[in-house]
């Protein structure tokens, strides 16, 4: 008894819009524990919509449509579904009343084309749309098929789903078993290396563990099927703990944690403060830190020392060292970190200087070469050299640089 | 002769990620004039993937797969496709060599599980992946079926599509009649206000003009269908010119232009320089400016003055003014802009101070209140007050603040 999501709209086929509706419905189905194996996108074309229905009812019992319920002639979803099952459309006085009222409220007059939106297949129930004019339907044209239709406008669809579809599905016995997931996040280890370390967990039946690679980071999603969130958590917890033990410092957080939020939490706990000096990242590190509301508790600011004159003038980097070693060097990274820490009177100072590309690389200092400096209590200072590769693009090298700087500080704070 | 997009990945079925790959490929197919009527999402399940292939080859001749090419056991796309067509997988020495080199470059050792990524169906061509370890394939298992596979990581997929798939498709005769689009970008005007101004253009047959609202900005996509890019441009150009004239200064650029790149172009042209002082944006403005390669020609750096002590110490904001007016005030915005401009010896200084929320708002200074300061030649300085609304979230308020600062400088540079 599985569901299929069918999104109708030529704008999806032209790539004009991102299919956020499919993601939303997928999350909702997972939460209710309704299995869902296929999503289909098809244009506003009756013949092709019918073929899609034919395929969908051969592999799913619940068909969830979004899109194509509007008042314009290219909106054909509802009439095509009725036609497929050989059922006539009837005008619903209830919908006519509702639409007229909404138009009156906005001081407008209902147009004839809106009348079309009041046509539903005979025997279908109305799925009311509190905010828009296009209602949906809940309909069982055959005992083994349940159809939902929703408008494509996300805000309308979400509210209709939550207020009407979810209670209906629960009344049908769904939502007894839910799928609950937790993402474990890692930095400093590749997807395949991590997968090999935790290989024993990748074939568990419940909870399941699956690896995903993001931009520089790796995640393991641990998903449990259980009668309640608490029961799912109880299944997940021991596995989560064991994986954390195996991964050690490469594990940095769960779910919505970011490297910046984790570092922020550690600094807040120890009552320490941080400042940054950024060259090739140009503000990205500060931006990541201040994305977190409340970061002013521990982040005091920094210097974007893009030009060498700023490195000298605001950070106290020695001009002769810039001449001798170049801006992209361990010496300058250390002076930047120490300079910003001293001038802003913070516990820690983090610096980044590197070549983000695509231009500016040389044979001895290629694109992707990045030095990160970390200055701390008692003016301890250390620099770290990275080669993020000549094939990565500018924004990726910058992201890796800023994230790695945060990760260095995280490891330092955890191992003292 | 149409194409079908098939996205493989259980994470899509669980709603963990948004299907941006489908949108990207849909746009690309439209540009090449390749018809495309269906998109399918299916999990990492060999039986279901095979059923999806069966259906897809009955209605399309070009099958474009994304996802499921990784090194872990749940990545099954390539072997399942080979299995469907009854063709054995062979190890490609070329891919083994490429993966080993990439691992060596990053100072890591190739793991046995990466060897799996070198297996391709006998007779398939390699679709090289310049930035990742998972190559794709271009394969005609039957005369009437062409298969492309791409990794699910968007940046890798985009580059492979542009560098290898597009030239291949063009060599097969696609892209003869193309849809060519140009995006006109606007800042400082709402979608409906712009649509009303250019209403006469919204019903043109060729080129078509369609409005889209993004985060704070509005775009008009002008699309022409023509035998060549040059012919399409000839159709688009007069419409583009007329719309620009109507929009005036609200129009800021086309296609990949950003406010930062446009401001950068203006500064480069006038041989002037810029520095920034950021409070609530915490580095975002600097980050946006330095996203542009070559920005060191005109962007010298800045100060992230998140804490008031930094405003005083590094920017010379007067402590008594901070006391009297508060950090979020026109006085402080002006002192920040002038302070950074003077200390970094640049032509222009831009500052931002505001309340990004969700906490920190008061009755007189609510969340969303932002002051932007602009200092220029002869120490001219001005501040601008914005209320970006209490209902927007932190990241949106920060984005609006940084973008509006850039837009203010853009307008200033264009009207002197």
Coordinates of C-alpha atoms in Angstrom, one line a residue, chain A residues 56-303:
Chain A
X56 CA 0.8 4.9 -11.1
X57 CA -2.3 2.8 -10.2
X58 CA -0.3 -0.3 -11.2
X59 CA 2.3 0.4 -8.5
X60 CA 0.6 2.5 -5.9
X61 CA -2.7 2.8 -4.1
X62 CA -2.6 6.4 -3.1
X63 CA -2.1 9.0 -5.9
X64 CA -1.2 12.5 -4.7
X65 CA -1.5 15.2 -7.4
X66 CA -0.2 18.7 -7.2
X67 CA -0.8 21.4 -9.8
X68 CA -3.2 22.0 -12.7
X69 CA -6.2 23.1 -10.5
X70 CA -6.2 26.8 -11.5
X71 CA -8.8 28.6 -13.5
X72 CA -7.0 28.9 -16.8
X73 CA -7.6 26.5 -19.8
X74 CA -4.3 24.8 -19.3
X75 CA -5.3 23.6 -15.9
X76 CA -6.6 20.1 -16.6
X77 CA -5.7 17.8 -13.7
X78 CA -9.2 17.3 -12.2
X79 CA -11.1 16.8 -15.4
X80 CA -8.4 14.4 -16.8
X81 CA -8.6 12.2 -13.7
X82 CA -12.4 12.1 -13.9
X83 CA -12.2 11.2 -17.5
X84 CA -9.7 8.5 -16.9
X85 CA -12.0 6.8 -14.5
X86 CA -15.1 7.5 -16.7
X87 CA -16.9 9.6 -14.1
X88 CA -18.7 12.8 -15.0
X89 CA -17.8 16.2 -13.4
X90 CA -20.5 17.9 -11.4
X91 CA -20.6 21.5 -10.2
X92 CA -20.3 21.8 -6.4
X93 CA -22.6 24.5 -5.0
X94 CA -20.5 24.5 -1.9
X95 CA -17.4 25.4 -3.8
X96 CA -19.2 28.1 -5.9
X97 CA -20.4 29.6 -2.6
X98 CA -16.8 29.5 -1.2
X99 CA -15.2 31.1 -4.2
X100 CA -17.8 33.8 -4.5
X101 CA -17.3 34.7 -0.8
X102 CA -13.5 34.9 -1.3
X103 CA -13.9 37.2 -4.3
X104 CA -16.4 39.4 -2.4
X105 CA -13.9 39.6 0.5
X106 CA -11.2 40.9 -1.8
X107 CA -13.7 43.3 -3.5
X108 CA -13.6 41.4 -6.8
X109 CA -16.2 39.8 -8.9
X110 CA -15.9 36.1 -9.6
X111 CA -15.1 35.4 -13.3
X112 CA -16.7 32.6 -15.4
X113 CA -13.3 30.9 -15.5
X114 CA -13.3 30.5 -11.8
X115 CA -16.6 28.5 -12.1
X116 CA -14.4 25.7 -13.7
X117 CA -12.8 25.3 -10.3
X118 CA -16.1 24.2 -8.8
X119 CA -16.3 21.1 -11.0
X120 CA -15.4 17.8 -9.2
X121 CA -15.8 14.2 -10.1
X122 CA -19.1 12.8 -9.0
X123 CA -18.7 11.1 -5.6
X124 CA -15.5 12.9 -4.7
X125 CA -15.1 14.7 -1.4
X126 CA -13.9 18.3 -1.3
X127 CA -10.5 19.1 0.2
X128 CA -11.2 22.7 1.2
X129 CA -8.6 25.4 0.4
X130 CA -8.8 28.0 3.2
X131 CA -6.5 30.5 1.4
X132 CA -7.0 30.1 -2.3
X133 CA -9.8 29.6 -4.8
X134 CA -8.7 26.1 -6.0
X135 CA -10.1 23.3 -3.8
X136 CA -8.7 19.8 -4.0
X137 CA -10.5 16.5 -3.8
X138 CA -10.2 13.2 -1.9
X139 CA -11.7 10.5 -4.0
X140 CA -11.8 6.7 -4.2
X141 CA -12.8 6.0 -7.8
X142 CA -12.2 2.3 -7.1
X143 CA -11.8 0.5 -3.8
X144 CA -8.1 0.1 -4.3
X145 CA -7.3 3.7 -5.4
X146 CA -7.4 6.9 -3.3
X147 CA -6.7 10.1 -5.1
X148 CA -5.8 13.5 -3.6
X149 CA -5.5 16.7 -5.6
X150 CA -3.8 19.9 -4.4
X151 CA -3.1 23.2 -6.1
X152 CA 0.5 23.8 -7.0
X153 CA 0.9 26.9 -4.8
X154 CA 3.0 25.6 -1.9
X155 CA 1.5 27.7 0.9
X156 CA -2.1 26.6 -0.1
X157 CA -1.0 23.0 -0.5
X158 CA 0.8 22.8 2.8
X159 CA -2.2 24.1 4.8
X160 CA -4.7 21.7 2.9
X161 CA -2.4 18.8 3.5
X162 CA -2.0 19.5 7.2
X163 CA -5.6 20.4 7.9
X164 CA -7.5 17.9 5.9
X165 CA -5.3 15.2 4.2
X166 CA -3.4 14.2 7.4
X167 CA -6.5 13.8 9.6
X168 CA -8.1 11.7 6.7
X169 CA -5.0 9.5 6.3
X170 CA -4.8 9.0 10.1
X171 CA -8.5 8.0 10.2
X172 CA -7.5 5.4 7.6
X173 CA -5.0 3.9 10.0
X174 CA -1.9 5.7 8.7
X175 CA 0.6 7.4 11.0
X176 CA 0.6 4.4 13.4
X177 CA 4.2 3.6 12.3
X178 CA 6.4 6.5 11.6
X179 CA 9.8 6.9 10.0
X180 CA 12.0 9.1 12.1
X181 CA 15.5 10.1 10.9
X182 CA 18.6 11.7 12.5
X183 CA 21.5 13.0 10.4
X184 CA 25.0 12.5 11.9
X185 CA 27.5 15.0 10.4
X186 CA 31.2 14.6 9.8
X187 CA 34.1 16.8 8.7
X188 CA 37.6 15.8 7.7
X189 CA 36.8 12.3 6.4
X190 CA 35.7 11.2 2.9
X191 CA 32.4 9.4 2.2
X192 CA 34.1 6.1 1.3
X193 CA 36.6 6.1 4.2
X194 CA 33.7 6.7 6.6
X195 CA 31.5 4.1 5.0
X196 CA 34.3 1.6 5.4
X197 CA 34.7 2.4 9.1
X198 CA 31.0 2.0 9.8
X199 CA 30.4 -0.7 7.2
X200 CA 28.8 -3.0 9.8
X201 CA 26.0 -0.5 10.3
X202 CA 25.1 0.0 6.6
X203 CA 23.1 -3.2 6.4
X204 CA 21.0 -2.9 9.5
X205 CA 17.3 -3.4 9.0
X206 CA 15.9 -1.0 11.6
X207 CA 17.3 1.6 12.1
X208 CA 18.9 1.9 8.6
X209 CA 22.1 3.8 8.1
X210 CA 22.9 5.5 4.8
X211 CA 25.8 7.8 3.8
X212 CA 25.5 11.0 1.9
X213 CA 28.3 13.3 0.6
X214 CA 27.7 17.1 0.7
X215 CA 30.0 20.0 0.0
X216 CA 33.1 18.8 1.8
X217 CA 31.1 17.1 4.5
X218 CA 29.7 13.6 4.9
X219 CA 26.4 12.7 6.6
X220 CA 25.1 9.4 7.8
X221 CA 21.3 9.3 8.0
X222 CA 20.0 7.0 10.7
X223 CA 16.3 6.2 10.1
X224 CA 14.0 4.1 12.3
X225 CA 10.5 2.9 11.8
X226 CA 8.5 2.7 15.0
X227 CA 5.1 3.4 16.5
X228 CA 6.2 6.7 17.9
X229 CA 9.0 9.3 17.8
X230 CA 10.1 8.2 21.3
X231 CA 10.3 4.6 20.2
X232 CA 12.2 5.5 17.1
X233 CA 14.7 7.6 19.1
X234 CA 15.2 4.6 21.4
X235 CA 16.2 2.5 18.3
X236 CA 18.4 5.2 16.9
X237 CA 20.3 6.2 20.1
X238 CA 22.5 3.2 20.6
X239 CA 23.5 3.1 16.9
X240 CA 24.2 6.8 17.0
X241 CA 26.4 6.4 20.1
X242 CA 28.4 3.6 18.6
X243 CA 29.0 5.5 15.3
X244 CA 30.1 8.6 17.2
X245 CA 32.6 6.4 19.1
X246 CA 34.0 5.0 15.9
X247 CA 34.2 8.3 14.2
X248 CA 35.8 10.2 17.0
X249 CA 36.7 13.8 16.3
X250 CA 35.5 13.5 12.7
X251 CA 31.9 13.5 14.0
X252 CA 30.9 17.1 14.6
X253 CA 27.1 17.4 15.0
X254 CA 23.6 16.2 14.2
X255 CA 20.7 17.5 12.0
X256 CA 20.8 21.3 11.8
X257 CA 24.1 21.7 13.5
X258 CA 26.8 23.5 11.5
X259 CA 30.5 23.8 12.1
X260 CA 29.8 27.4 13.1
X261 CA 27.0 26.5 15.5
X262 CA 29.1 23.7 17.1
X263 CA 32.1 26.0 17.5
X264 CA 29.8 28.7 18.9
X265 CA 28.4 26.3 21.5
X266 CA 31.9 25.3 22.6
X267 CA 32.9 29.0 23.0
X268 CA 29.8 29.9 24.8
X269 CA 30.3 27.0 27.2
X270 CA 33.9 28.0 28.0
X271 CA 33.1 31.7 28.1
X272 CA 35.7 32.5 25.4
X273 CA 35.6 34.8 22.4
X274 CA 36.7 34.7 18.8
X275 CA 37.8 37.1 16.0
X276 CA 38.7 36.4 12.4
X277 CA 41.1 37.7 9.8
X278 CA 40.1 36.8 6.3
X279 CA 41.9 37.2 3.0
X280 CA 40.7 34.9 0.3
X281 CA 37.4 34.1 2.0
X282 CA 36.6 37.9 2.1
X283 CA 34.1 37.7 4.9
X284 CA 32.7 34.2 4.4
X285 CA 34.0 32.9 7.7
X286 CA 32.4 35.9 9.6
X287 CA 29.2 35.4 7.7
X288 CA 29.0 31.7 8.7
X289 CA 29.7 32.5 12.3
X290 CA 27.1 35.3 12.4
X291 CA 24.4 33.2 10.7
X292 CA 23.8 31.9 14.1
X293 CA 21.5 34.1 16.2
X294 CA 23.2 35.0 19.5
X295 CA 26.7 34.7 18.0
X296 CA 27.5 38.1 19.4
X297 CA 28.0 36.3 22.8
X298 CA 31.3 34.9 21.6
X299 CA 32.1 36.4 18.1
X300 CA 33.5 39.9 18.3
X301 CA 34.3 40.6 14.7
X302 CA 37.2 40.7 12.4
X303 CA 39.2 42.2 9.6

